[in-house]
Structures are given as structure tokens and as C-alpha cells.
Coordinates of N, CA and C and ligand atoms in Angstrom, one line a residue:
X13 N 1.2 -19.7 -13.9 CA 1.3 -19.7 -12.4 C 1.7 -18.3 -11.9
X14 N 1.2 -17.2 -11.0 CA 1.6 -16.4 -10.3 C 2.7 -16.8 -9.3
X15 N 3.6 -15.8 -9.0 CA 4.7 -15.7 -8.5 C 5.0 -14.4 -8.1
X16 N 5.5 -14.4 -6.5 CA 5.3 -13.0 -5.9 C 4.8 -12.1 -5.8
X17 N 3.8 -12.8 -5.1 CA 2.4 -12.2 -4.7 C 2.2 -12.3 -3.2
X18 N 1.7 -11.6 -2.3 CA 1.2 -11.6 -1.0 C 0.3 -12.9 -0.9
X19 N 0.2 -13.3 0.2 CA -1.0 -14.7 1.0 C -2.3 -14.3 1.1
X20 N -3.2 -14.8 1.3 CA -4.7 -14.4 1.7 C -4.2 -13.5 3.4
X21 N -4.0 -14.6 3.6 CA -3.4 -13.2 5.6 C -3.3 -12.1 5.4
X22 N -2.2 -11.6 4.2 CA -1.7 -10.7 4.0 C -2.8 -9.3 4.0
X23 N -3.3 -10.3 2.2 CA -4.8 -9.5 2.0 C -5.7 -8.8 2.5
X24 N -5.8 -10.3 3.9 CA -6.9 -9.9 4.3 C -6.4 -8.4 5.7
X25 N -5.1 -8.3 6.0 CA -4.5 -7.6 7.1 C -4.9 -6.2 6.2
X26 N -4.1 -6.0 4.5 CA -4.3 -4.8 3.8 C -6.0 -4.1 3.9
X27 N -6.6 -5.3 3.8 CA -8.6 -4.6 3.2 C -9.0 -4.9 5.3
X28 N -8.8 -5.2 6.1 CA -8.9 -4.9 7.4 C -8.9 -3.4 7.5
X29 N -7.7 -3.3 7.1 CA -7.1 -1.6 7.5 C -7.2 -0.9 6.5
X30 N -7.8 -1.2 5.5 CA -8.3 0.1 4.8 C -9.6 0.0 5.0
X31 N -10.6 -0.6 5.8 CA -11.8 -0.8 5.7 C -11.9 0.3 7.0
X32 N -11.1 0.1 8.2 CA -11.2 0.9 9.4 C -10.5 2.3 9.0
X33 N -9.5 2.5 8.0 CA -8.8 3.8 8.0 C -9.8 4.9 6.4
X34 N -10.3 3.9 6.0 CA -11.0 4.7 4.1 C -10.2 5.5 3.9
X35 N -9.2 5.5 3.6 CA -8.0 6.5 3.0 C -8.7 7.0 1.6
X36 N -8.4 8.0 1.6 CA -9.0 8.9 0.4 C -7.8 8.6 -0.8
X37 N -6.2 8.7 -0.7 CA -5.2 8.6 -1.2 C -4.4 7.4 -0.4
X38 N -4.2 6.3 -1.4 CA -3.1 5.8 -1.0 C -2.3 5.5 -2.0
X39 N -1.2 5.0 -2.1 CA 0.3 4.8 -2.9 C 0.9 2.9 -2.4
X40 N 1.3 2.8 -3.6 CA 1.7 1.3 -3.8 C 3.2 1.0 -4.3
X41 N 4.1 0.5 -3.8 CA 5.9 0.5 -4.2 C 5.8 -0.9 -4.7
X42 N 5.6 -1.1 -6.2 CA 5.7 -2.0 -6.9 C 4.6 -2.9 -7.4
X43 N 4.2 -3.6 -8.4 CA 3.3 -4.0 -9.0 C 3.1 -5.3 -8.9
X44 N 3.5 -5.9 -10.1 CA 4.2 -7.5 -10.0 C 2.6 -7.6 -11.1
X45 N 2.0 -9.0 -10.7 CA 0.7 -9.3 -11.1 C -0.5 -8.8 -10.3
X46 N -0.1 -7.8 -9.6 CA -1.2 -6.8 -9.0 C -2.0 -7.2 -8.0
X47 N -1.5 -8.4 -7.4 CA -2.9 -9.1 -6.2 C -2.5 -8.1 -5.0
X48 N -1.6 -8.0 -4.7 CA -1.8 -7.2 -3.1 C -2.7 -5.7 -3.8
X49 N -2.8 -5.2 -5.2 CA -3.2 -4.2 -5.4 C -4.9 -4.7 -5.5
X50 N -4.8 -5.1 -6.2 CA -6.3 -5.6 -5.7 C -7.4 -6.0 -4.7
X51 N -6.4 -6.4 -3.7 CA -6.7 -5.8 -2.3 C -7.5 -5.0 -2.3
X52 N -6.1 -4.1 -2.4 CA -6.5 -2.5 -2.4 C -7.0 -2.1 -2.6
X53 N -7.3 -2.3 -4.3 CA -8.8 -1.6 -4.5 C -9.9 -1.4 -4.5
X54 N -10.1 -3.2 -4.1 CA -11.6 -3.7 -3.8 C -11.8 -2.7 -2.3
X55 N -11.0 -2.4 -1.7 CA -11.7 -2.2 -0.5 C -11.4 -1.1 -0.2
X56 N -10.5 -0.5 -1.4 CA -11.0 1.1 -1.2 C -12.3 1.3 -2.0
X57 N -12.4 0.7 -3.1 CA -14.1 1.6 -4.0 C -15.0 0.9 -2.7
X58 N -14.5 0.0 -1.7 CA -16.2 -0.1 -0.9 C -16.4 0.9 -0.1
X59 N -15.2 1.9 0.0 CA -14.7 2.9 1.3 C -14.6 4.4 1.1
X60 N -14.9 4.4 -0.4 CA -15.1 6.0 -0.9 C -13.6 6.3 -0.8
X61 N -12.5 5.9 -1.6 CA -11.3 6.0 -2.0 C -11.0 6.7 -3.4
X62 N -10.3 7.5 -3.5 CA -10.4 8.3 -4.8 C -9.2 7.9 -5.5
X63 N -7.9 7.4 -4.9 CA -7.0 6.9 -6.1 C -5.8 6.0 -5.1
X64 N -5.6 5.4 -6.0 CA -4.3 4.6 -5.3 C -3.4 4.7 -6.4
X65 N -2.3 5.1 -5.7 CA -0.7 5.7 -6.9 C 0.0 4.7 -6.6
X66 N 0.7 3.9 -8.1 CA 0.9 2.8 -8.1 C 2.4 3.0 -9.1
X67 N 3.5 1.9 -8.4 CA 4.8 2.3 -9.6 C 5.2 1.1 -9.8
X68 N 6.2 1.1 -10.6 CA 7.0 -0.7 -11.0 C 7.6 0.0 -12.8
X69 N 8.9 -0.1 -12.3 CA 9.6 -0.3 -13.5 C 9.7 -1.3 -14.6
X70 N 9.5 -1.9 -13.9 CA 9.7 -3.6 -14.7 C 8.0 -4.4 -15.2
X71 N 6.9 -3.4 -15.2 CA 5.5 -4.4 -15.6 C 5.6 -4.6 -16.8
X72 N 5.7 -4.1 -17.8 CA 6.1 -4.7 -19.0 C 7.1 -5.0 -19.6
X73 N 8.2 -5.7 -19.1 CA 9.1 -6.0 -19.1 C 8.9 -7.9 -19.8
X74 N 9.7 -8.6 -20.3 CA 9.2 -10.0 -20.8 C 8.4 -10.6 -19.2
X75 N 8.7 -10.5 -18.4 CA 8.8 -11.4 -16.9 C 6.9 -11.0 -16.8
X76 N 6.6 -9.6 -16.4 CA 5.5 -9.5 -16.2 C 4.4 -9.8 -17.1
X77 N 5.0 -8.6 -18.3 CA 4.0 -8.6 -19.7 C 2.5 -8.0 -19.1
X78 N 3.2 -6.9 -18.3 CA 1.8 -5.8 -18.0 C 0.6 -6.7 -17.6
X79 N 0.6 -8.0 -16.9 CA -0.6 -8.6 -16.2 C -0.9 -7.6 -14.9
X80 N -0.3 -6.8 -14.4 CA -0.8 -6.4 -13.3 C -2.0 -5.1 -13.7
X81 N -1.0 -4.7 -14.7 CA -2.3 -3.4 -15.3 C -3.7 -4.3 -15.8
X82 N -3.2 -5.1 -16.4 CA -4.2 -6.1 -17.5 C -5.4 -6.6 -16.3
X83 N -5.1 -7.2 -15.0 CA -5.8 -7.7 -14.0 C -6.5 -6.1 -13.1
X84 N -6.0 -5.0 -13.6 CA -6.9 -4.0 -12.8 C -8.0 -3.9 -13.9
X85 N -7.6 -3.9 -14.7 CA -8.7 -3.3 -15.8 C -9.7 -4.4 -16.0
X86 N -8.9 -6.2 -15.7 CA -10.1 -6.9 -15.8 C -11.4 -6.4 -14.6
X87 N -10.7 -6.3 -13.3 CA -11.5 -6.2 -12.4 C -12.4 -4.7 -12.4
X88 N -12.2 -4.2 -12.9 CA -12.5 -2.7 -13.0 C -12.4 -1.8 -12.6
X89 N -11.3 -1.6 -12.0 CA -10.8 -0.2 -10.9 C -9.6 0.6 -11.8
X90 N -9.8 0.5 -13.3 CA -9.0 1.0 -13.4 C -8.7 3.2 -13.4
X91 N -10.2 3.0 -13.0 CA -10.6 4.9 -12.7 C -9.6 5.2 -11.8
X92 N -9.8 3.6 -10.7 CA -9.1 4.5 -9.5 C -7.9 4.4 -8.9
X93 N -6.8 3.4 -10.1 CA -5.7 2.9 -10.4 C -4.7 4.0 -11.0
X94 N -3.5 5.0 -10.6 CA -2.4 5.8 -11.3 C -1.7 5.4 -11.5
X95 N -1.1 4.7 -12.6 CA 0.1 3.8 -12.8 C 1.4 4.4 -13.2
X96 N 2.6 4.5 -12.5 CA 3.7 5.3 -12.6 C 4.9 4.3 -13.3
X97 N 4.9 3.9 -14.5 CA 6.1 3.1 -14.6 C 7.9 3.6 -15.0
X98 N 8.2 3.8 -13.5 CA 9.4 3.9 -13.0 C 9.6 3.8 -11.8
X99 N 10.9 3.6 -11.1 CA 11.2 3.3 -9.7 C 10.2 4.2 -9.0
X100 N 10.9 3.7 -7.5 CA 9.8 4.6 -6.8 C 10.9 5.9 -6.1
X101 N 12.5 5.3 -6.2 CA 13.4 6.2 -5.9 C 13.1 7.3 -7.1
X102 N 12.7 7.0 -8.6 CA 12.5 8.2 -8.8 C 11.3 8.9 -8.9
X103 N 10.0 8.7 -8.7 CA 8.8 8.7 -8.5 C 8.1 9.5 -7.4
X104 N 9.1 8.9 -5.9 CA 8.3 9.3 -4.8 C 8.9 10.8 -4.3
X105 N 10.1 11.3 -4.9 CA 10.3 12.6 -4.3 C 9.8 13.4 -5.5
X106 N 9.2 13.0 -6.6 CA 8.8 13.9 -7.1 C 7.0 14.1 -6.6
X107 N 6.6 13.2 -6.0 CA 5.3 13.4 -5.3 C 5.4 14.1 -4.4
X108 N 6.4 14.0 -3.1 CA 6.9 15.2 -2.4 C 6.9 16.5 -2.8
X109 N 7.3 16.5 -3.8 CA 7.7 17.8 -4.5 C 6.3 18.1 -4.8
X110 N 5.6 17.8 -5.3 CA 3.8 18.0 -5.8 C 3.2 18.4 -4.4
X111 N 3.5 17.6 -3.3 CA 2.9 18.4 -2.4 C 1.6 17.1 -1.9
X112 N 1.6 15.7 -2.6 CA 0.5 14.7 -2.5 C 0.7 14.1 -1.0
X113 N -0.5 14.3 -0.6 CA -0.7 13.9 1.0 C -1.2 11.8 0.7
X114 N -0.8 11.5 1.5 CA -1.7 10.4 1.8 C -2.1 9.6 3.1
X115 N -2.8 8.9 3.2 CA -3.2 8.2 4.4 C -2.5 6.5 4.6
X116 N -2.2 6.0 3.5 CA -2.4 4.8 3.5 C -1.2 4.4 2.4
X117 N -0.3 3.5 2.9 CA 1.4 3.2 2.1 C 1.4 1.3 1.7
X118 N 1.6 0.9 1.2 CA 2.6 -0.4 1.0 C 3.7 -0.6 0.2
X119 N 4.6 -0.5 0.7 CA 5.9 -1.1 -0.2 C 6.4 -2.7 0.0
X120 N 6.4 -2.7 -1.4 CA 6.8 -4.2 -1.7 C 7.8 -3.8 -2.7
X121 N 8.3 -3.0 -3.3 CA 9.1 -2.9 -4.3 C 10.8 -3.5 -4.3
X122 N 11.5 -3.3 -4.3 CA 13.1 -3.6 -4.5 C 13.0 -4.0 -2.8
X123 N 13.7 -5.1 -2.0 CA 13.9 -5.5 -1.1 C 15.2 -5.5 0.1
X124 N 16.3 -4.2 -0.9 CA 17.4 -4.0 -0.1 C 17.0 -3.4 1.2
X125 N 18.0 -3.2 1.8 CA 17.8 -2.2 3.2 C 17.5 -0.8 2.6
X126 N 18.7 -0.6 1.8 CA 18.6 1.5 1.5 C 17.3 1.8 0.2
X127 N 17.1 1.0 -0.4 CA 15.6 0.8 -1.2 C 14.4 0.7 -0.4
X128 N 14.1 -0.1 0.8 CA 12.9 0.2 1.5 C 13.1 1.1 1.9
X129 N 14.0 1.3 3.2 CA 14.3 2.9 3.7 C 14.1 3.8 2.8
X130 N 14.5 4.3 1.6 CA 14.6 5.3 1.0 C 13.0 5.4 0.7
X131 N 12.3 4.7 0.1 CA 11.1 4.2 0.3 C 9.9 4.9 1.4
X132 N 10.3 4.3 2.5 CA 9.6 4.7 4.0 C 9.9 6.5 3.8
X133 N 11.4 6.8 3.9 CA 11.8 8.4 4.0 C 10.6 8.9 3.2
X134 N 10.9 8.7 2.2 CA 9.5 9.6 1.2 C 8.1 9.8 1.6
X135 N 7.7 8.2 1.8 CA 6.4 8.1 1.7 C 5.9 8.7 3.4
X136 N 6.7 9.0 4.3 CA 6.4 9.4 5.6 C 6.6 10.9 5.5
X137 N 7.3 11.1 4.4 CA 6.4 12.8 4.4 C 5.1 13.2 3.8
X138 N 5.2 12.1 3.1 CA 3.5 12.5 2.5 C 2.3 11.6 3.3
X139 N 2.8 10.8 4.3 CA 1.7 10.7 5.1 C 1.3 11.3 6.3
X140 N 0.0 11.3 6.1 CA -0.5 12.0 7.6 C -0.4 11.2 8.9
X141 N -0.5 12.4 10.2 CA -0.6 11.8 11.2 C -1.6 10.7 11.6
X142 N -1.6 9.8 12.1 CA -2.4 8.3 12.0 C -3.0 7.7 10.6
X143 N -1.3 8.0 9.8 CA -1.6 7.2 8.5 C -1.2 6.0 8.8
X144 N -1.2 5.1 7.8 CA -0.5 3.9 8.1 C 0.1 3.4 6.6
X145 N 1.5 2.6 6.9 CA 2.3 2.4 6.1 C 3.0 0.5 6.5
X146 N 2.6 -0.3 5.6 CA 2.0 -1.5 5.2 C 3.6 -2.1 4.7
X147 N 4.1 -2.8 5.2 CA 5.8 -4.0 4.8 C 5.6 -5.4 4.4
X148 N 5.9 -6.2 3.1 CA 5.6 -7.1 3.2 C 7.3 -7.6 3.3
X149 N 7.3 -9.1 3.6 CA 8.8 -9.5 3.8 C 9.6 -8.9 4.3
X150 N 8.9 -9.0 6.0 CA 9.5 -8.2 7.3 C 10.7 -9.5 7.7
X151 N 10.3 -10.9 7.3 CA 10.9 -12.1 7.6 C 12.3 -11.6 6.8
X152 N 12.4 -10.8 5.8 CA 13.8 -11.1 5.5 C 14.8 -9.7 6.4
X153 N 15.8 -9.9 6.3 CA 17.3 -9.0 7.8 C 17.2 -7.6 6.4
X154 N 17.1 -7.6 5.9 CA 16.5 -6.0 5.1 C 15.9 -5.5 5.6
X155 N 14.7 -5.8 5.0 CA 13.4 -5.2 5.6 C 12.9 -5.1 7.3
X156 N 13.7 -6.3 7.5 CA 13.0 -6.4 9.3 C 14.1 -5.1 9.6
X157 N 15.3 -4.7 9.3 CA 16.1 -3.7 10.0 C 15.6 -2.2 10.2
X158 N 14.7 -2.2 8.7 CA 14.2 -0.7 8.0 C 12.9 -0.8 9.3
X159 N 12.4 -1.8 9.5 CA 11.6 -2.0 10.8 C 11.6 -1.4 12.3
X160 N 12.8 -2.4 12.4 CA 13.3 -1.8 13.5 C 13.9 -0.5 13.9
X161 N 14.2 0.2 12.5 CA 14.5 1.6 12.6 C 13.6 2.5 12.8
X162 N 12.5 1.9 12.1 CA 12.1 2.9 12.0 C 10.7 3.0 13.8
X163 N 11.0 1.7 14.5 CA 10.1 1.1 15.6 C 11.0 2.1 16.8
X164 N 12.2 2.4 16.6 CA 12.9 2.4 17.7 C 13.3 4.3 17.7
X165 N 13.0 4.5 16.4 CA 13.9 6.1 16.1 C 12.5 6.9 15.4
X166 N 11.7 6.2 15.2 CA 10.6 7.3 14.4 C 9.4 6.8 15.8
X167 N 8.4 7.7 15.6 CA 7.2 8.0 16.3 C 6.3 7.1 15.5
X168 N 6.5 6.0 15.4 CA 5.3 5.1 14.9 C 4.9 3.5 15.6
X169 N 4.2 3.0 15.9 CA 3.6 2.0 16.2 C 3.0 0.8 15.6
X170 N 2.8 -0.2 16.4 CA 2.7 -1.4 15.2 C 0.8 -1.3 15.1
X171 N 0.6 -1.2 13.9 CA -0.8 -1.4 14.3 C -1.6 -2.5 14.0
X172 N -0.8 -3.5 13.0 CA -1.5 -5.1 13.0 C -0.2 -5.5 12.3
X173 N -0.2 -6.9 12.2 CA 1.2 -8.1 11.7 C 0.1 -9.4 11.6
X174 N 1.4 -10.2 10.6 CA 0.8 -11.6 10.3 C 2.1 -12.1 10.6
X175 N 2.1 -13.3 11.1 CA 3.5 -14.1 11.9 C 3.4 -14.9 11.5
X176 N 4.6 -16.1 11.4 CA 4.8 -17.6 11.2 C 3.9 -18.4 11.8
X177 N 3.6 -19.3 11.0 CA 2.8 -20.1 11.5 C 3.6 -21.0 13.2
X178 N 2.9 -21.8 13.8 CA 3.7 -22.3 15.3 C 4.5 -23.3 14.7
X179 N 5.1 -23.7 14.1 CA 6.1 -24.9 13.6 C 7.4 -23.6 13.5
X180 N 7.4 -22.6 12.7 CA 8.6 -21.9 12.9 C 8.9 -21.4 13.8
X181 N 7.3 -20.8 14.2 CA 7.4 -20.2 15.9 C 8.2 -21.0 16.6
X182 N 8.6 -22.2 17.0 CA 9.2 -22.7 17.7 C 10.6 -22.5 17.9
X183 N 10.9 -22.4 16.5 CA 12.5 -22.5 16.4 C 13.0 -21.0 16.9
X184 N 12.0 -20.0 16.3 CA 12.1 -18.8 16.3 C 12.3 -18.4 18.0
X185 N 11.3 -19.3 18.8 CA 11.4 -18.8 19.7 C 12.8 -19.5 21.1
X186 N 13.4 -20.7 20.4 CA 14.5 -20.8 20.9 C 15.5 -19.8 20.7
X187 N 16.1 -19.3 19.2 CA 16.6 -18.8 18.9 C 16.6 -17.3 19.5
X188 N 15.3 -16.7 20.0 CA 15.3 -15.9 20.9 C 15.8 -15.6 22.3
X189 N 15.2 -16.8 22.8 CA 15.6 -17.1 24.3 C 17.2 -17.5 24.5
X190 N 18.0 -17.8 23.5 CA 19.5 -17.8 23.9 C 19.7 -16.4 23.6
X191 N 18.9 -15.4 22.6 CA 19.6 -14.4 22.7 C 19.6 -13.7 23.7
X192 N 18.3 -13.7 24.0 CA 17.6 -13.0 25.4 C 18.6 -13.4 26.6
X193 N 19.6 -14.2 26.4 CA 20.8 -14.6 27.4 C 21.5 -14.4 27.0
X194 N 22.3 -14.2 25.8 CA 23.5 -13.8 25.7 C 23.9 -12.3 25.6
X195 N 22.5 -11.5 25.1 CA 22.4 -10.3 24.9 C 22.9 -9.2 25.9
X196 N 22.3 -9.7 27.3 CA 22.9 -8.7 28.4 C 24.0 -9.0 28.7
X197 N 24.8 -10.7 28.6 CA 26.4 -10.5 28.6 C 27.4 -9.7 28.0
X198 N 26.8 -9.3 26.9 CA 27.9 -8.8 26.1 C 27.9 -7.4 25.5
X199 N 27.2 -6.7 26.4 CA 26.5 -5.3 26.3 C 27.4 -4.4 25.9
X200 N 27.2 -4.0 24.9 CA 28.3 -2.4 24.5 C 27.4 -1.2 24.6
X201 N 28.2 0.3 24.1 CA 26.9 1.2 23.9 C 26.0 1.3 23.1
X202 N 26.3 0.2 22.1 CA 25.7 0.0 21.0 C 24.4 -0.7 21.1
X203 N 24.5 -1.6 22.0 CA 23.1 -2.3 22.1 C 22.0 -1.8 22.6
X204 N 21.1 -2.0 21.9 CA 19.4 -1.4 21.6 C 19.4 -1.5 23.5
X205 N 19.1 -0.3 24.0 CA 18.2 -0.2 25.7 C 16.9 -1.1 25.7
X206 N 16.6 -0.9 27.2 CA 15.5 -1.9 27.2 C 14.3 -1.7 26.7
X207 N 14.2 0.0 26.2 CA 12.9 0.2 25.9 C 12.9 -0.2 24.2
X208 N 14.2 -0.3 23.8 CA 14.2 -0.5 22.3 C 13.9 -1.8 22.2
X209 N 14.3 -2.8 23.1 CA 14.5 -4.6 22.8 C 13.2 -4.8 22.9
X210 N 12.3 -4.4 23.5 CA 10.9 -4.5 23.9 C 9.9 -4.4 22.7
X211 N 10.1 -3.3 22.3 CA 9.8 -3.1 20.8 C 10.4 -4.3 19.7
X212 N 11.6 -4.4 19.8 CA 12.5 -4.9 18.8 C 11.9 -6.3 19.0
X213 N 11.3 -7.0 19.8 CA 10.8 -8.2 20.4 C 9.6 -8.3 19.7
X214 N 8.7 -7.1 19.6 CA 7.7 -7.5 19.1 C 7.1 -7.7 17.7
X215 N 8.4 -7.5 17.1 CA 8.6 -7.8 15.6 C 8.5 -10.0 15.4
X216 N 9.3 -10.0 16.7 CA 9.2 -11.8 16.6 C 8.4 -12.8 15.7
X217 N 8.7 -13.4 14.7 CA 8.1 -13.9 13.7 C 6.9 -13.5 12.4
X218 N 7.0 -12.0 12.8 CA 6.3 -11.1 11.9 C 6.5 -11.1 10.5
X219 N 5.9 -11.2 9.7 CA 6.7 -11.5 8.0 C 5.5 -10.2 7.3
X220 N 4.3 -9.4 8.0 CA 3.7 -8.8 7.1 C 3.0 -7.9 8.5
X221 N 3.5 -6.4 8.1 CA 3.7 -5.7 9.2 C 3.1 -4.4 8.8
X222 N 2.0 -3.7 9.5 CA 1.3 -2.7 9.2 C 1.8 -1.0 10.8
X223 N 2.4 -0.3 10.3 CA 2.7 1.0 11.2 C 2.1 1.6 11.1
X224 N 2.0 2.1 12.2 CA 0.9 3.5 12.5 C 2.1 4.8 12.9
X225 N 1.4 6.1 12.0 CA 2.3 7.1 12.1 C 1.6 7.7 13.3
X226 N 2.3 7.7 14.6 CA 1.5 9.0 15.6 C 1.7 9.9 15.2
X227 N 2.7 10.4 14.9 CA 3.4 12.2 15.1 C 4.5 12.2 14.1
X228 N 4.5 13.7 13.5 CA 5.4 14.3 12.1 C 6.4 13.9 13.2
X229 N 7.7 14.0 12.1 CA 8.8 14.1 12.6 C 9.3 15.4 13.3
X230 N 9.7 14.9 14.8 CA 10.2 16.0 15.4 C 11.7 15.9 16.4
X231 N 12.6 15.0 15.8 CA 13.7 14.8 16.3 C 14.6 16.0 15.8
X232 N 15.7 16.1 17.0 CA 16.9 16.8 16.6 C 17.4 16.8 15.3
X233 N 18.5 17.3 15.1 CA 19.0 16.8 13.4 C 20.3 15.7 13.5
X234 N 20.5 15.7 15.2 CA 21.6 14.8 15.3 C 20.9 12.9 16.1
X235 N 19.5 13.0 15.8 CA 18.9 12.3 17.1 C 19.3 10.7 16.3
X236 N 19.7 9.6 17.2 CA 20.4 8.4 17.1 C 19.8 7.3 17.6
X237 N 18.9 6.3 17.7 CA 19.1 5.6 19.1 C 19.4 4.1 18.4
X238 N 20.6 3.4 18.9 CA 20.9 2.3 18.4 C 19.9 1.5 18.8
X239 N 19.2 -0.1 17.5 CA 18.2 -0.6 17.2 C 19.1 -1.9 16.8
Ligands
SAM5 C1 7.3 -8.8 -4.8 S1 6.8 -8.0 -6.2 C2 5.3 -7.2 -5.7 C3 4.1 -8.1 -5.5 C4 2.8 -7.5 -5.3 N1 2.9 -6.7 -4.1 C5 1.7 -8.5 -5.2 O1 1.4 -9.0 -4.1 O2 1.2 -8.9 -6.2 C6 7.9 -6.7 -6.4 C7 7.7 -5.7 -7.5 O3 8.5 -4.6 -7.3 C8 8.9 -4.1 -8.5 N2 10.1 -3.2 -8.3 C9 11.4 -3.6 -8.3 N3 12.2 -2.5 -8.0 C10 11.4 -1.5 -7.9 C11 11.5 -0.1 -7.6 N4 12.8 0.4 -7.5 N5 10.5 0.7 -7.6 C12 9.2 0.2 -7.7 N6 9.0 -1.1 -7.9 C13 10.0 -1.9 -8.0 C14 9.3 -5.4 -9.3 O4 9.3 -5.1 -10.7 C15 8.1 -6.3 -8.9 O5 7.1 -6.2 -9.8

């Protein structure tokens, strides 16, 4: 039985946006049994894609037993598959260092806050302007943070999401609406402005979340804005 793998939604949000973006280069934060990569690659070889850079420390380890490699090669991409087996903390600043541009990101790898972040930092210098960079398990307070950081403080945009189905929506959205009340009672300088909550809102039941990079980084060295 496979185990920690993306949904068809997911999939189908990944080969949407590579179908509209054809990234020539794109890069993958973690393996597992390879389906979100397969995605990938089916719909980059329909798109004139030249390689997808792929890492995971752990594929041959007892757990995996290298099915994710095993499942590229069944399907046949493995020309256009680079398999890097080690983190991606140590992996991705050495691509930096090489100078590798890309268009097109997904991290799914390690699930902490300073693991995706550290993650995003990298892979947002080697992407180009109107690249896009792909989050799965935005639903967990990690990842949704590295989100909102990066929604509120970087120059990027949401360019597609997959949300809770309406049964969680529900709850989700009470749980909103008392915040949406208690929030302006208890205002410090710390709490997100109105242009940030607005943003920060539209994350609402998002679990699989695709950004669009407008613009290189061009903030101060001291620039802050609480999120
Ligand atoms: C949730 S699974 C990925 C599932 C995959 N996206 C799919 O849909 O089939 C997470 C993977 O990240 C790998 N991983 C864990 N820490 C990592 C790290 N620091 N760098 C890269 N990959 C990592 C794990 O070994 C695991 O295979």
C-alpha cells in the first residue's frame, strides 16, 4: 500500500501548471514513492522539459526500498529524472553555487517550519521571475507559516490552491469568523495590518498551494512585516 503521497487534486493542480508554465528545469524536495513526481514528469516530456532535479535521503533506506526511483524507470522518464540522494539543506545551496536557474519548485521534503523555509530561501534564488514554487501540507501551522511568510514579506502571489473539502470548510470557517472578532480587540504592533490579513485569509482551508514569483528580491536588509 502507498503511503505519503499527494491526491489526484494535487496532481492534477502540479500537470495544470506545468502544462501552462513548460518549464525547461524544474527541482523536487523529496521523493517518497515518486507519485507527485510523476506528475511531473508526465507533463513535463508532453511540454518539452529537459530535467527535473530530484533529492531524498532516505529512498533506499528499509521504509522506501528505492520504489520511487524503481517507479520512474518503470514509467520511463528516467532520461529526464536527476536523482540527488541527500537532504535538500545539503543539496540546494550547492545548486546555488552551480549557478542552476529554474522555473518550476515543489517541496514536500522534511515538514518543519526552518526545513521548508530553508527550502523556499534556496530554491527562490534559483528561480526565475514568474516561476512558480508548489507546497504540499499547507494544512499543517509549519508549513502554512513558511506561507504566510513568505505571502506577506516576499513579492509572490498565489497562483492556484486545493482546499478542504465543505464539511471542514465549515468548521474552518467558524473558527475564522470569531477570529475575525477577536483579532481587532486585541491589536498589538505585532499583528499582521490589514493588507497582510487579507492575504493571510486567503490561505483559508488551502492544504496544496502553488506561488507565483513576480519579482527578485528587492527588500532592505532590515525589511520585517509581521504575518
Ligand atoms: C511526504 S514524502 C514525499 C511524497 C511525494 N511528494 C509523493 O507525492 O509521492 C516526504 C519525503 O521527503 C523526504 N525527506 C525527508 N527529509 C528530507 C530532506 N531534508 N531533504 C529532502 N527530502 C527529505 C522523505 O524521505 C520522504 O521520502
Amino acid at each position: 500500500m502507498l503511503d505519503s503521497h499527494i491526491d489526484d487534486l494535487c496532481g492534477s493542480l502540479l500537470q495544470r501548471t506545468i502544462r501552462k508554465l513548460r518549464p525547461a528545469i524544474a527541482l523536487e524536495v523529496g521523493l517518497a514513492h515518486g507519485i507527485s513526481t510523476l506528475y511531473i514528469l508526465e507533463a513535463m516530456s508532453e511540454n518539452g522539459g529537459q530535467k527535473l532535479v530530484g533529492m531524498d535521503p532516505a529512498q533506499f533506506d528499509e521504509h522506501w526500498q528505492g520504489s520511487g526511483i524503481s517507479n520512474i524507470r518503470k514509467a520511463g522518464y528516467d532520461a529526464l529524472y536527476e536523482f540527488h540522494e541527500c537532504t535538500s539543506q545539503q543539496l540546494l545551496p550547492q545548486l546555488v553555487q552551480k549557478g542552476l536557474r529554474i522555473d518550476f519548485a515543489f517541496i514536500d521534503g522534511w515538514h518543519t517550519f526552518d526545513h521548508a523555509l530553508v527550502d523556499f530561501f534556496y530554491i527562490d534564488q534559483m528561480l526565475n521571475d514568474s516561476g512558480i514554487v508548489v507546497f504540499d501540507d499547507v494544512g499543517y501551522p509549519s508549513i502554512r507559516r513558511v506561507c504566510e511568510f513568505i505571502l506577506t514579506n516576499r513579492d509572490y502571489e498565489i497562483h492556484d490552491a486545493v482546499r478542504y473539502d465543505e464539511d471542514v470548510s465549515a468548521i474552518m470557517q467558524v473558527k475564522r469568523n470569531i477570529k475575525n472578532i477577536i483579532l481587532p480587540l486585541c491589536k498589538t504592533d505585532k499583528t499582521p495590518n490589514r493588507k497582510s490579513r487579507k492575504k493571510l485569509s486567503m490561505l483559508t482551508n488551502v492544504y496544496f498551494l502553488a506561488l507565483k514569483k513576480i519579482n527578485k528580491d528587492q527588500r532592505r536588509w532590515d525589511h520585517f512585516i509581521h504575518f
